[in-house]
PDB file of C-alpha atoms in Angstrom:
ATOM      1  CA  MET A   1     -43.629  11.415 -45.330  1.00 49.00           C
ATOM      2  CA  ASP A   2     -44.705   7.957 -45.069  1.00 57.00           C
ATOM      3  CA  LYS A   3     -42.578   5.574 -43.156  1.00 71.00           C
ATOM      4  CA  THR A   4     -42.107   1.960 -44.495  1.00 68.00           C
ATOM      5  CA  THR A   5     -43.021  -0.942 -42.369  1.00 76.00           C
ATOM      6  CA  PRO A   6     -39.727  -2.469 -40.999  1.00 85.00           C
ATOM      7  CA  VAL A   7     -39.218  -6.106 -42.471  1.00 90.00           C
ATOM      8  CA  SER A   8     -39.384  -7.496 -38.933  1.00 89.00           C
ATOM      9  CA  SER A   9     -43.084  -6.133 -38.675  1.00 88.00           C
ATOM     10  CA  MET A  10     -44.127  -7.997 -41.569  1.00 90.00           C
ATOM     11  CA  ILE A  11     -42.362 -11.151 -40.687  1.00 90.00           C
ATOM     12  CA  ARG A  12     -44.012 -11.076 -37.156  1.00 89.00           C
ATOM     13  CA  GLN A  13     -47.388 -10.839 -38.742  1.00 90.00           C
ATOM     14  CA  ASN A  14     -46.724 -13.675 -41.223  1.00 90.00           C
ATOM     15  CA  GLY A  15     -44.106 -15.657 -39.989  1.00 86.00           C
ATOM     16  CA  PRO A  16     -42.138 -17.264 -37.257  1.00 94.00           C
ATOM     17  CA  ILE A  17     -41.719 -14.703 -34.328  1.00 94.00           C
ATOM     18  CA  LYS A  18     -38.265 -15.957 -33.838  1.00 94.00           C
ATOM     19  CA  ILE A  19     -37.160 -15.081 -37.196  1.00 93.00           C
ATOM     20  CA  ALA A  20     -39.028 -11.456 -36.811  1.00 94.00           C
ATOM     21  CA  ALA A  21     -37.110 -11.110 -33.439  1.00 94.00           C
ATOM     22  CA  TRP A  22     -33.865 -11.602 -35.035  1.00 94.00           C
ATOM     23  CA  ARG A  23     -34.793  -9.349 -38.144  1.00 95.00           C
ATOM     24  CA  LEU A  24     -35.722  -6.740 -35.546  1.00 95.00           C
ATOM     25  CA  MET A  25     -32.348  -7.069 -33.933  1.00 95.00           C
ATOM     26  CA  MET A  26     -30.557  -6.638 -37.220  1.00 95.00           C
ATOM     27  CA  GLU A  27     -32.753  -3.586 -38.139  1.00 95.00           C
ATOM     28  CA  LYS A  28     -32.057  -1.923 -34.652  1.00 95.00           C
ATOM     29  CA  TYR A  29     -28.320  -2.742 -35.140  1.00 95.00           C
ATOM     30  CA  GLN A  30     -28.426  -0.813 -38.428  1.00 95.00           C
ATOM     31  CA  ASP A  31     -30.207   2.044 -36.953  1.00 96.00           C
ATOM     32  CA  PHE A  32     -27.372   2.171 -34.273  1.00 96.00           C
ATOM     33  CA  MET A  33     -24.492   1.793 -36.828  1.00 96.00           C
ATOM     34  CA  THR A  34     -25.880   4.577 -38.876  1.00 96.00           C
ATOM     35  CA  ARG A  35     -26.169   7.045 -35.875  1.00 97.00           C
ATOM     36  CA  PHE A  36     -22.414   5.972 -34.802  1.00 97.00           C
ATOM     37  CA  GLU A  37     -20.963   6.781 -38.257  1.00 97.00           C
ATOM     38  CA  HIS A  38     -22.690   9.931 -38.456  1.00 98.00           C
ATOM     39  CA  GLU A  39     -21.700  11.043 -34.807  1.00 98.00           C
ATOM     40  CA  PHE A  40     -18.208   9.880 -35.038  1.00 98.00           C
ATOM     41  CA  ARG A  41     -17.326  11.533 -38.060  1.00 98.00           C
ATOM     42  CA  ALA A  42     -19.061  14.816 -37.246  1.00 98.00           C
ATOM     43  CA  ARG A  43     -17.755  15.154 -33.611  1.00 98.00           C
ATOM     44  CA  HIS A  44     -14.350  13.177 -34.298  1.00 98.00           C
ATOM     45  CA  GLU A  45     -13.609  12.607 -37.787  1.00 97.00           C
ATOM     46  CA  LEU A  46     -13.844   8.867 -37.309  1.00 97.00           C
ATOM     47  CA  SER A  47     -15.436   6.057 -38.823  1.00 96.00           C
ATOM     48  CA  ALA A  48     -17.226   3.600 -36.754  1.00 95.00           C
ATOM     49  CA  ASN A  49     -14.465   0.897 -37.561  1.00 95.00           C
ATOM     50  CA  GLU A  50     -11.830   3.381 -36.745  1.00 96.00           C
ATOM     51  CA  PHE A  51     -13.441   3.891 -33.365  1.00 96.00           C
ATOM     52  CA  ASP A  52     -13.703  -0.069 -32.977  1.00 94.00           C
ATOM     53  CA  VAL A  53      -9.852  -0.245 -33.444  1.00 95.00           C
ATOM     54  CA  LEU A  54      -9.125   2.490 -30.918  1.00 96.00           C
ATOM     55  CA  ILE A  55     -11.701   1.331 -28.224  1.00 95.00           C
ATOM     56  CA  ASN A  56     -10.051  -2.310 -28.585  1.00 94.00           C
ATOM     57  CA  ALA A  57      -6.467  -1.094 -28.617  1.00 93.00           C
ATOM     58  CA  SER A  58      -4.665   0.214 -25.312  1.00 86.00           C
ATOM     59  CA  ALA A  59      -2.517   3.027 -24.549  1.00 84.00           C
ATOM     60  CA  ALA A  60      -1.209   1.046 -21.602  1.00 87.00           C
ATOM     61  CA  ALA A  61      -0.013  -2.065 -23.360  1.00 89.00           C
ATOM     62  CA  GLN A  62       0.537  -3.200 -26.798  1.00 92.00           C
ATOM     63  CA  VAL A  63      -1.944  -5.668 -28.427  1.00 93.00           C
ATOM     64  CA  ARG A  64      -1.179  -8.039 -31.039  1.00 93.00           C
ATOM     65  CA  GLN A  65      -2.776  -7.477 -34.307  1.00 93.00           C
ATOM     66  CA  ARG A  66      -4.083 -10.529 -34.642  1.00 91.00           C
ATOM     67  CA  ASP A  67      -5.714 -10.060 -31.282  1.00 92.00           C
ATOM     68  CA  LEU A  68      -7.118  -7.042 -32.262  1.00 93.00           C
ATOM     69  CA  LEU A  69      -8.726  -8.745 -35.344  1.00 92.00           C
ATOM     70  CA  HIS A  70     -10.523 -11.245 -33.070  1.00 91.00           C
ATOM     71  CA  SER A  71     -12.395  -8.195 -31.192  1.00 90.00           C
ATOM     72  CA  LEU A  72     -13.581  -6.692 -34.645  1.00 91.00           C
ATOM     73  CA  VAL A  73     -15.773  -7.575 -37.613  1.00 86.00           C
ATOM     74  CA  ILE A  74     -13.538  -6.726 -40.225  1.00 91.00           C
ATOM     75  CA  SER A  75     -11.002  -8.545 -42.422  1.00 92.00           C
ATOM     76  CA  ARG A  76      -7.350  -8.731 -41.873  1.00 91.00           C
ATOM     77  CA  SER A  77      -6.765  -6.454 -44.831  1.00 93.00           C
ATOM     78  CA  ALA A  78      -9.411  -3.983 -43.684  1.00 94.00           C
ATOM     79  CA  LEU A  79      -7.782  -3.815 -40.288  1.00 94.00           C
ATOM     80  CA  SER A  80      -4.289  -3.377 -41.773  1.00 94.00           C
ATOM     81  CA  ARG A  81      -5.774  -0.583 -43.922  1.00 95.00           C
ATOM     82  CA  LEU A  82      -7.353   1.176 -40.791  1.00 95.00           C
ATOM     83  CA  LEU A  83      -4.457   0.697 -38.616  1.00 96.00           C
ATOM     84  CA  GLY A  84      -2.103   2.263 -41.486  1.00 96.00           C
ATOM     85  CA  LYS A  85      -4.868   5.449 -41.663  1.00 97.00           C
ATOM     86  CA  LEU A  86      -4.818   5.835 -37.760  1.00 97.00           C
ATOM     87  CA  GLU A  87      -1.004   5.401 -37.541  1.00 97.00           C
ATOM     88  CA  GLY A  88      -0.860   8.242 -40.380  1.00 97.00           C
ATOM     89  CA  ARG A  89      -3.094  10.545 -38.161  1.00 97.00           C
ATOM     90  CA  GLY A  90      -0.619   9.666 -35.130  1.00 97.00           C
ATOM     91  CA  LEU A  91      -3.434   7.809 -33.232  1.00 97.00           C
ATOM     92  CA  VAL A  92      -1.655   4.550 -33.063  1.00 97.00           C
ATOM     93  CA  THR A  93       1.934   3.040 -33.497  1.00 96.00           C
ATOM     94  CA  GLN A  94       2.648  -0.347 -34.968  1.00 95.00           C
ATOM     95  CA  GLU A  95       5.827  -2.220 -34.493  1.00 94.00           C
ATOM     96  CA  PRO A  96       6.868  -5.769 -35.248  1.00 94.00           C
ATOM     97  CA  ASP A  97       6.446  -8.360 -32.554  1.00 91.00           C
ATOM     98  CA  PRO A  98       9.872  -9.329 -31.485  1.00 92.00           C
ATOM     99  CA  GLU A  99       8.293 -12.890 -30.345  1.00 89.00           C
ATOM    100  CA  ASP A 100       6.458 -13.467 -33.620  1.00 87.00           C
ATOM    101  CA  GLN A 101       8.223 -12.283 -36.686  1.00 84.00           C
ATOM    102  CA  ARG A 102       5.284 -12.213 -38.705  1.00 88.00           C
ATOM    103  CA  GLY A 103       3.282 -10.308 -36.156  1.00 90.00           C
ATOM    104  CA  VAL A 104       2.507  -6.484 -35.458  1.00 93.00           C
ATOM    105  CA  LEU A 105       1.986  -4.997 -32.058  1.00 95.00           C
ATOM    106  CA  VAL A 106      -0.471  -2.021 -31.736  1.00 96.00           C
ATOM    107  CA  THR A 107      -0.491   0.692 -29.169  1.00 95.00           C
ATOM    108  CA  LEU A 108      -2.537   3.767 -28.933  1.00 96.00           C
ATOM    109  CA  SER A 109      -0.806   7.028 -28.947  1.00 96.00           C
ATOM    110  CA  GLU A 110      -1.456   9.666 -26.519  1.00 96.00           C
ATOM    111  CA  ALA A 111      -3.557  11.446 -29.094  1.00 97.00           C
ATOM    112  CA  GLY A 112      -5.322   8.128 -29.851  1.00 97.00           C
ATOM    113  CA  ALA A 113      -6.249   7.653 -26.314  1.00 96.00           C
ATOM    114  CA  GLU A 114      -7.695  11.282 -25.946  1.00 97.00           C
ATOM    115  CA  LEU A 115      -9.648  10.772 -29.101  1.00 97.00           C
ATOM    116  CA  CYS A 116     -10.678   7.248 -28.051  1.00 97.00           C
ATOM    117  CA  ALA A 117     -11.966   8.940 -24.503  1.00 97.00           C
ATOM    118  CA  GLU A 118     -14.018  11.475 -26.146  1.00 98.00           C
ATOM    119  CA  ALA A 119     -15.492   9.077 -28.958  1.00 98.00           C
ATOM    120  CA  ALA A 120     -16.310   6.679 -25.949  1.00 97.00           C
ATOM    121  CA  GLU A 121     -18.384   9.430 -24.610  1.00 98.00           C
ATOM    122  CA  THR A 122     -20.144   9.962 -27.746  1.00 98.00           C
ATOM    123  CA  ASN A 123     -20.695   6.304 -27.997  1.00 97.00           C
ATOM    124  CA  GLY A 124     -22.112   6.085 -24.506  1.00 98.00           C
ATOM    125  CA  GLU A 125     -24.504   9.055 -25.228  1.00 98.00           C
ATOM    126  CA  ILE A 126     -26.028   7.354 -28.224  1.00 98.00           C
ATOM    127  CA  ILE A 127     -26.538   4.221 -26.342  1.00 97.00           C
ATOM    128  CA  LEU A 128     -27.956   5.824 -23.385  1.00 98.00           C
ATOM    129  CA  ALA A 129     -30.279   7.832 -25.266  1.00 97.00           C
ATOM    130  CA  ALA A 130     -31.616   4.961 -27.314  1.00 97.00           C
ATOM    131  CA  PHE A 131     -32.350   2.947 -24.180  1.00 97.00           C
ATOM    132  CA  SER A 132     -33.704   5.816 -22.024  1.00 97.00           C
ATOM    133  CA  GLY A 133     -37.139   4.469 -22.286  1.00 97.00           C
ATOM    134  CA  LEU A 134     -36.147   1.348 -20.412  1.00 97.00           C
ATOM    135  CA  THR A 135     -35.727   1.059 -16.692  1.00 98.00           C
ATOM    136  CA  ASP A 136     -32.464  -0.830 -15.428  1.00 97.00           C
ATOM    137  CA  GLY A 137     -34.509  -3.743 -15.016  1.00 97.00           C
ATOM    138  CA  GLU A 138     -35.997  -4.029 -18.361  1.00 98.00           C
ATOM    139  CA  ALA A 139     -32.234  -3.401 -19.653  1.00 97.00           C
ATOM    140  CA  ASP A 140     -31.261  -6.154 -17.676  1.00 97.00           C
ATOM    141  CA  GLU A 141     -34.171  -8.622 -18.864  1.00 97.00           C
ATOM    142  CA  ILE A 142     -33.053  -7.631 -22.349  1.00 96.00           C
ATOM    143  CA  PHE A 143     -29.499  -8.509 -21.648  1.00 96.00           C
ATOM    144  CA  GLU A 144     -30.586 -11.833 -19.964  1.00 97.00           C
ATOM    145  CA  LEU A 145     -32.991 -12.713 -23.064  1.00 95.00           C
ATOM    146  CA  VAL A 146     -30.147 -11.913 -25.503  1.00 94.00           C
ATOM    147  CA  SER A 147     -27.534 -13.831 -23.803  1.00 94.00           C
ATOM    148  CA  LYS A 148     -29.835 -17.063 -24.302  1.00 94.00           C
ATOM    149  CA  ILE A 149     -29.223 -16.836 -28.094  1.00 94.00           C
ATOM    150  CA  CYS A 150     -26.841 -19.113 -29.316  1.00 90.00           C
ATOM    151  CA  PRO A 151     -26.260 -19.381 -33.064  1.00 85.00           C
ATOM    152  CA  VAL A 152     -23.938 -22.238 -32.867  1.00 79.00           C
ATOM    153  CA  GLY A 153     -24.930 -25.688 -32.591  1.00 65.00           C
TER     154      GLY A 153
END
């Protein structure tokens, strides 16, 4: 089976290298998300977005739904649906914020915290496997280089 050439490689040959690098980051991101979706569903019956909600919530303290939204890359309505689904599975609780009548406080349940910890191990396995060909120094260099990218301004 022939493998198609990633768009980033074509751009690298014919266009600005900075656009090729951005495209390569997007392609790698998509590869990771595809793997996360598969493994989270197979091992934990979670979507990647559901895991993202769990990992950003806390069993030790309540988090405001609006603060949770700032940590995620989903819409307010999508978050509300996800929280409803997770609450239905007994993984989170939601209650009105006594300090803000429009607000909602979210807390991981014990079952949610356990599932989150298990899925976090899967998350780590995927990432460490993907980075296994790099030394710690190379990973640090990638971190420093990506940190220089500033899409604002």
